[in-house]
Amino acid sequence: MSKAKHLLRLIRRTNDCCPMHSQTYGLSNSHVRKEYALEMACSSIRYGPGVTEEVGMDFENMGAKKVAVITDKNLAVLPPVIKAVEALERAGVQFELFDNVRVEPTDSSFKECIEFARRLNPDAFLAVGGGSVIDTAKAANLYNAYPEADFLDFVNAPVGRGLPVTRTLSPLIAVPTTAGTGSETTGVSVFDYEPLKAKTGIANRAIRPTLGIVDPENILTMPERVTAYSGFDVLCHAIESYTALPYTDRPGPAPTNPKFRPAYQGSNPLSDVWSRHACFITAKYFKRAVKDPEDYEARQNMHLASAMAGVGFGNAGVHLCHGLSYSISGLNRNYRADNYPSEKLIPHGLSVCITAPAVFAATADSSPDRHAEIAELLGGKPVRKEDAGKALPDVLREYLHDLDVPDGLGALGYSDDDIPGLVAGALPQKRVLCISPIDATAEPIAEIYANSMKNY
């Protein structure tokens, strides 16, 4: 660890304190009203085997005349898209297909879909795919409503301008084909910003889908690695939102107008219900869903867990696992994951879960009762809250090992020499770092990366 400690000292010299964890933007605490309210926003959800076949009637019922169907090239010839398109045809709804979504989208791939939408100018959108597809459709819908907007206008600060969304967007129906992102429930759209080689996104309640169609038939052919990494995304969504900084402790003053209240508010009583239950379902069905592709009950329940965790984190937020994941995927040199496109790629769920043991070891003291509760749910054994800092990381390592996740950042091609670059990519992720339950500045972030080089 001596080399890692030396790196920490180097980083400390250039560390800018996260403004979200420092002063209240120059205002005296005695004159600042802290956050006092929370808001629950969620897409409508329809769940059931075969409900994809109802989407044509949905668009007919809303009077849609021209629908933009967004998907990727692999899915375009598979049953979920075929069923959705056939439903549109039966209902007599006109549509045009865009099938060039990129897995782990970039600003460039977003812009391509935005141009398609602006050219077509549809009155509704249908997204059929995983989080990449749904996030791309959210961006296309947003910028189609703002044809004059610059791309960075709505991208989260500090990368973009983070402007509020004040116009009404077109209806968007999302049909998820993975059990992971929960994107069908949230107002968040994530992409790789190529100029900085880091992930960022758009976060605004206005972009959440009108309706999420959660059809368990659509995930029956999900490959084994996709099932594993999307399942870890579900798990981290749930744990991070449950252990996030409480909404009343969120740094800074309360918003001056409700429209400025962030989507990621911090842990709160409403999100807690969804996040905790998502952990319960994941504990029961996750390993089964990965190990047996024919276990319909397990896959069906993980699809539900994904939506439930989406409701939880869509209103509470995520913190360090996700905040640190973006530079892990963005700075990838040569890692290629099985069951994913042949290009070099660290799947989102893998980049998130690889630091989970170190993250929750670091955050355990912030809410030992909550960490112990999750460790007990996942491990099936009683855990004392004073043991939470060891118990939860240990049970997460067990899940990672049992589900064949590579052994830490080292197995993805990183070393201690990469820590400064990883930290530099993580620090701009203020929308998630601001609700971290611990100090989210360069030194603790670097220590988490160092402790994640090897997990087993």
XYZ file of C-alpha atoms in Angstrom:
456
model
C 0.000 0.000 0.000
C 2.982 2.355 0.215
C 2.695 3.181 -3.478
C -1.034 3.836 -3.106
C -0.424 6.121 -0.131
C 2.114 8.059 -2.181
C -0.530 8.478 -4.882
C -2.987 9.730 -2.301
C -0.541 12.421 -1.254
C -0.098 13.501 -4.875
C -3.838 13.692 -5.383
C -4.338 15.675 -2.177
C -2.205 18.470 -3.588
C -4.640 19.021 -6.454
C -7.817 18.219 -4.592
C -10.646 20.702 -4.979
C -13.122 20.239 -2.166
C -16.473 19.118 -3.509
C -18.722 22.169 -3.146
C -21.596 19.880 -2.285
C -19.753 18.825 0.884
C -18.407 22.163 1.979
C -20.097 25.475 2.654
C -23.617 26.366 1.592
C -22.458 28.347 -1.421
C -21.175 31.321 0.531
C -24.235 31.716 2.753
C -24.064 31.665 6.525
C -25.646 28.526 7.962
C -27.705 30.696 10.316
C -29.472 32.276 7.330
C -29.968 29.116 5.257
C -33.133 27.041 5.242
C -32.126 23.423 4.786
C -34.108 20.976 2.703
C -37.425 20.217 4.374
C -39.414 18.388 1.682
C -39.156 15.360 -0.547
C -40.898 14.556 -3.783
C -41.759 11.154 -5.195
C -41.869 11.035 -8.996
C -42.155 7.837 -10.996
C -43.323 6.584 -14.345
C -46.495 4.553 -14.466
C -45.615 0.857 -14.537
C -47.505 -1.978 -16.200
C -46.306 -5.452 -15.331
C -47.224 -8.862 -16.713
C -46.252 -11.561 -19.217
C -47.143 -10.412 -22.723
C -47.983 -6.776 -21.941
C -45.648 -5.648 -24.745
C -48.485 -6.519 -27.112
C -50.576 -3.697 -25.613
C -48.310 -0.833 -26.703
C -50.133 -0.318 -29.996
C -53.388 0.282 -28.136
C -51.578 2.654 -25.760
C -50.419 4.881 -28.604
C -53.815 4.633 -30.296
C -55.489 5.652 -27.027
C -53.300 8.744 -26.729
C -53.979 9.704 -30.341
C -50.375 9.332 -31.528
C -50.013 9.771 -35.280
C -46.282 9.207 -35.694
C -44.117 7.208 -33.275
C -40.315 7.061 -33.158
C -39.273 3.508 -32.217
C -35.817 3.445 -30.647
C -33.749 0.248 -30.272
C -30.377 -1.277 -31.180
C -29.358 -3.485 -34.089
C -29.233 -6.692 -32.052
C -32.699 -6.224 -30.586
C -34.230 -5.055 -33.863
C -34.539 -8.677 -35.044
C -35.476 -10.213 -31.678
C -38.940 -10.947 -30.227
C -39.314 -7.862 -27.950
C -39.021 -5.421 -30.861
C -40.899 -7.651 -33.270
C -43.833 -7.901 -30.839
C -43.838 -4.157 -30.215
C -43.768 -3.309 -33.927
C -46.521 -5.813 -34.663
C -48.621 -4.198 -31.914
C -48.197 -0.793 -33.588
C -49.174 -2.255 -36.954
C -52.299 -3.918 -35.533
C -53.369 -0.599 -34.055
C -52.721 1.229 -37.322
C -50.141 3.547 -35.704
C -47.525 4.976 -38.073
C -43.929 4.662 -36.917
C -40.319 4.908 -38.005
C -37.526 2.746 -36.566
C -34.134 3.943 -35.329
C -31.961 0.908 -34.563
C -28.494 2.418 -34.210
C -28.354 2.890 -30.431
C -24.904 2.189 -29.023
C -24.467 -0.105 -26.027
C -23.042 2.263 -23.380
C -24.007 5.348 -25.413
C -21.815 8.360 -26.043
C -22.539 12.008 -26.769
C -22.009 11.169 -30.450
C -24.536 8.311 -30.449
C -27.029 10.471 -28.530
C -26.654 13.232 -31.112
C -27.310 10.792 -33.966
C -30.612 9.742 -32.425
C -31.493 13.347 -31.587
C -31.029 14.301 -35.240
C -33.254 11.380 -36.268
C -35.949 12.614 -33.881
C -35.697 16.221 -35.007
C -35.979 15.157 -38.631
C -38.976 12.898 -37.959
C -40.603 15.175 -35.348
C -42.755 12.387 -33.888
C -45.565 13.000 -31.430
C -44.556 9.993 -29.277
C -41.579 7.699 -28.599
C -41.264 3.963 -27.976
C -38.001 2.617 -26.531
C -37.461 -1.156 -26.598
C -34.191 -2.253 -25.038
C -31.939 -1.968 -22.047
C -30.831 1.169 -20.251
C -28.760 2.339 -23.217
C -31.798 2.340 -25.493
C -34.154 3.927 -22.960
C -31.622 6.618 -21.999
C -31.052 7.419 -25.671
C -34.789 7.763 -26.245
C -35.105 10.114 -23.261
C -32.431 12.380 -24.739
C -34.028 12.289 -28.202
C -37.412 13.226 -26.720
C -35.914 16.085 -24.697
C -33.943 17.694 -27.515
C -36.771 17.212 -30.001
C -38.819 19.490 -27.722
C -35.944 22.006 -27.803
C -34.811 22.103 -31.466
C -32.796 25.264 -30.797
C -30.894 23.832 -27.806
C -27.175 23.189 -27.680
C -26.354 19.635 -26.605
C -24.727 20.728 -23.346
C -27.686 22.876 -22.278
C -29.328 20.080 -20.279
C -26.277 17.976 -19.421
C -25.488 17.909 -15.718
C -23.106 20.543 -14.409
C -20.164 20.926 -14.316
C -19.816 19.196 -17.715
C -22.908 20.929 -19.064
C -25.181 23.790 -18.072
C -27.847 21.743 -16.287
C -30.711 23.996 -17.410
C -34.218 23.247 -16.075
C -36.696 21.597 -18.425
C -39.767 23.837 -18.700
C -41.511 22.450 -21.793
C -43.809 19.435 -21.922
C -42.187 16.500 -23.700
C -43.881 13.955 -25.923
C -45.143 10.688 -24.410
C -42.439 8.027 -24.087
C -43.230 4.359 -23.469
C -40.233 2.299 -22.335
C -40.076 -1.480 -22.695
C -36.994 -2.745 -20.791
C -35.321 -5.923 -22.057
C -32.825 -6.242 -19.205
C -33.343 -6.526 -15.454
C -30.928 -3.890 -14.272
C -31.022 -0.201 -14.998
C -34.556 0.643 -13.903
C -34.415 3.356 -16.557
C -38.110 2.825 -17.336
C -38.923 4.506 -14.003
C -36.409 7.364 -13.755
C -35.681 10.850 -15.030
C -32.013 10.074 -15.606
C -30.145 9.518 -18.886
C -26.460 8.536 -18.787
C -23.806 8.610 -21.516
C -20.052 8.714 -22.085
C -18.886 12.241 -22.821
C -16.068 11.498 -25.241
C -14.117 14.778 -24.939
C -13.505 14.082 -21.214
C -13.533 10.258 -21.421
C -15.983 10.198 -18.528
C -19.633 9.428 -17.966
C -22.149 12.144 -17.262
C -25.814 12.527 -18.004
C -29.075 14.418 -17.840
C -31.151 14.306 -14.666
C -34.603 15.832 -14.675
C -38.001 14.437 -13.742
C -39.393 15.771 -17.004
C -37.565 13.143 -19.089
C -38.873 10.075 -17.251
C -40.991 7.744 -19.396
C -44.750 8.162 -19.368
C -45.176 4.394 -19.000
C -42.830 1.508 -18.311
C -43.870 -1.852 -19.763
C -42.257 -4.518 -17.567
C -42.821 -7.735 -19.494
C -40.905 -10.733 -18.084
C -41.096 -12.471 -21.450
C -38.630 -9.902 -22.780
C -35.733 -11.024 -20.580
C -35.908 -14.788 -21.116
C -33.103 -14.699 -23.701
C -30.844 -12.353 -21.735
C -27.267 -13.788 -21.852
C -25.597 -15.004 -18.673
C -23.093 -12.142 -18.256
C -25.732 -9.540 -19.056
C -27.958 -11.126 -16.396
C -25.107 -10.977 -13.873
C -23.943 -7.419 -14.489
C -27.431 -5.959 -14.833
C -28.356 -7.737 -11.596
C -25.431 -6.138 -9.800
C -26.669 -2.795 -11.071
C -30.032 -3.516 -9.414
C -28.288 -4.455 -6.165
C -26.091 -1.355 -6.090
C -29.021 0.915 -6.983
C -30.897 -0.445 -3.988
C -28.038 -0.360 -1.461
C -26.713 3.041 -2.500
C -30.122 4.703 -2.366
C -30.806 3.130 1.046
C -27.473 4.299 2.458
C -27.330 7.726 0.792
C -27.146 10.921 2.791
C -30.621 11.640 4.225
C -32.549 14.157 2.131
C -32.770 16.635 5.029
C -28.956 16.623 5.271
C -28.357 17.285 1.589
C -25.741 20.066 1.350
C -26.798 23.569 0.478
C -30.034 25.456 1.000
C -33.490 24.186 0.104
C -34.407 25.012 -3.499
C -35.943 28.424 -4.036
C -38.518 26.852 -6.334
C -39.803 23.228 -6.417
C -38.664 22.896 -10.033
C -35.067 23.129 -8.793
C -35.414 20.238 -6.339
C -33.020 17.568 -7.653
C -34.180 14.150 -8.799
C -31.503 12.670 -6.525
C -32.711 13.956 -3.166
C -30.976 11.622 -0.705
C -32.378 8.678 1.250
C -35.953 9.223 2.340
C -38.852 7.237 3.813
C -40.614 6.722 0.470
C -37.582 5.491 -1.438
C -36.529 3.320 1.497
C -39.549 1.063 1.034
C -38.690 0.326 -2.599
C -34.928 0.016 -2.099
C -35.199 -2.327 0.873
C -37.676 -4.611 -0.885
C -35.507 -4.665 -4.023
C -32.662 -5.954 -1.834
C -34.965 -8.624 -0.395
C -35.989 -9.854 -3.863
C -32.405 -9.721 -5.135
C -31.175 -11.818 -2.209
C -33.719 -14.500 -3.050
C -33.514 -14.633 -6.832
C -30.319 -13.022 -8.184
C -27.985 -16.027 -8.093
C -30.707 -18.309 -9.393
C -31.396 -15.997 -12.351
C -27.732 -15.992 -13.365
C -27.000 -19.670 -12.872
C -30.138 -21.070 -14.531
C -31.413 -19.242 -17.634
C -34.539 -21.439 -17.558
C -35.506 -20.294 -14.062
C -38.445 -18.186 -15.157
C -39.510 -17.370 -11.596
C -36.077 -15.937 -10.771
C -35.791 -13.866 -13.939
C -39.339 -12.578 -13.568
C -38.641 -11.433 -10.020
C -35.328 -9.785 -10.927
C -37.229 -7.800 -13.554
C -39.560 -6.606 -10.810
C -36.609 -5.874 -8.514
C -35.078 -3.701 -11.226
C -38.220 -1.575 -11.479
C -38.544 -1.357 -7.688
C -34.937 -0.295 -7.243
C -35.512 2.225 -10.027
C -38.325 3.845 -8.076
C -36.072 3.922 -5.011
C -32.919 5.366 -6.522
C -34.822 7.513 -9.007
C -35.947 9.630 -6.059
C -33.155 9.074 -3.521
C -30.164 8.750 -5.839
C -27.048 6.640 -5.896
C -23.649 7.615 -4.570
C -20.115 6.207 -4.577
C -20.394 2.912 -6.477
C -21.944 4.771 -9.390
C -19.916 7.939 -8.985
C -16.670 5.969 -9.156
C -17.871 3.701 -11.956
C -17.919 6.318 -14.675
C -14.168 6.749 -14.979
C -13.690 2.964 -14.698
C -15.712 2.441 -17.857
C -14.532 5.641 -19.533
C -10.787 4.969 -19.164
C -10.948 1.320 -20.222
C -8.035 0.326 -22.420
C -8.649 -3.179 -23.683
C -11.110 -5.047 -21.461
C -13.808 -6.957 -23.331
C -16.721 -8.613 -21.574
C -18.339 -11.883 -22.642
C -21.884 -11.677 -24.083
C -21.377 -8.018 -25.030
C -20.385 -6.440 -28.370
C -16.883 -7.372 -29.503
C -15.517 -3.861 -29.017
C -13.644 -3.116 -25.805
C -16.206 -2.495 -23.112
C -16.572 -2.579 -19.335
C -20.320 -3.070 -18.835
C -21.987 -0.547 -16.574
C -22.997 -3.085 -13.934
C -19.450 -4.422 -13.738
C -17.946 -0.953 -13.366
C -20.416 -0.276 -10.556
C -20.068 -3.451 -8.503
C -16.284 -3.790 -8.707
C -15.795 -1.148 -5.975
C -18.828 -2.124 -3.875
C -16.951 -3.956 -1.077
C -14.563 -1.036 -0.570
C -17.351 1.554 -0.859
C -19.546 0.026 1.818
C -16.601 -0.650 4.099
C -15.943 3.090 3.906
C -19.568 4.184 4.380
C -20.613 1.721 7.108
C -20.032 4.106 10.011
C -22.403 6.666 8.469
C -25.435 4.415 9.094
C -24.314 1.138 10.702
C -27.888 0.010 11.328
C -28.772 0.272 7.622
C -25.565 -1.406 6.484
C -26.123 -4.231 8.975
C -29.726 -4.623 7.809
C -28.666 -5.022 4.170
C -25.861 -7.427 5.109
C -28.403 -9.537 6.984
C -30.871 -9.458 4.078
C -28.236 -10.531 1.558
C -26.349 -12.990 3.729
C -29.215 -14.547 5.588
C -27.451 -14.330 8.955
C -27.925 -11.952 11.899
C -25.482 -9.012 11.819
C -24.735 -6.640 14.689
C -24.533 -3.028 13.608
C -21.024 -2.712 15.075
C -19.941 -5.444 12.620
C -21.557 -3.833 9.559
C -18.290 -2.439 8.180
C -16.969 -5.965 7.725
C -20.173 -7.936 7.232
C -21.604 -6.070 4.240
C -18.323 -5.981 2.257
C -17.825 -9.683 2.987
C -21.262 -10.699 1.750
C -20.794 -8.556 -1.378
C -17.461 -10.264 -2.076
C -19.272 -13.573 -1.777
C -21.805 -12.491 -4.396
C -19.065 -11.192 -6.700
C -17.052 -14.406 -6.370
C -20.033 -16.743 -6.746
C -21.175 -14.944 -9.901
C -17.716 -14.943 -11.527
C -17.018 -11.215 -11.452
C -13.363 -10.380 -12.286
C -11.147 -9.977 -9.232
C -11.037 -6.230 -8.781
C -9.823 -3.340 -10.880
C -6.539 -5.133 -11.489
C -8.397 -7.787 -13.474
C -9.857 -5.033 -15.670
C -6.388 -3.761 -16.566
C -5.926 -1.036 -13.951
C -3.073 -0.518 -11.495
C -2.199 1.958 -8.735
C -0.635 4.165 -11.413
C -4.135 4.750 -12.823
C -5.649 6.006 -9.574
C -5.061 9.745 -10.231
C -6.835 9.474 -13.588
C -9.702 7.478 -12.095
C -10.120 10.057 -9.334
C -10.032 12.921 -11.831
C -12.868 11.251 -13.760
C -14.923 10.654 -10.618
C -14.746 14.116 -9.044
C -16.998 15.846 -11.630
C -19.869 13.451 -10.809
C -21.386 15.922 -8.370
C -25.016 14.894 -8.848
C -24.179 11.575 -7.139
C -21.220 12.554 -4.958
C -23.301 15.272 -3.309
C -25.425 12.612 -1.589
C -22.512 10.412 -0.565
C -22.802 9.671 3.169
C -19.054 10.277 3.587
C -16.651 12.931 2.384
C -16.423 12.496 -1.398
C -13.204 14.338 -2.098
C -10.077 13.059 -3.807
C -8.363 11.309 -0.912
C -11.208 8.999 0.211
C -12.112 8.284 -3.401
C -8.501 7.339 -4.163
C -8.447 5.055 -1.154
C -11.565 3.230 -2.387
C -9.968 2.722 -5.792
C -6.777 1.450 -4.135
C -8.755 -0.979 -1.974
C -10.639 -2.237 -5.047
C -7.619 -3.362 -7.047
C -8.183 -6.882 -5.715
C -11.382 -8.101 -4.059
C -10.717 -11.746 -3.224
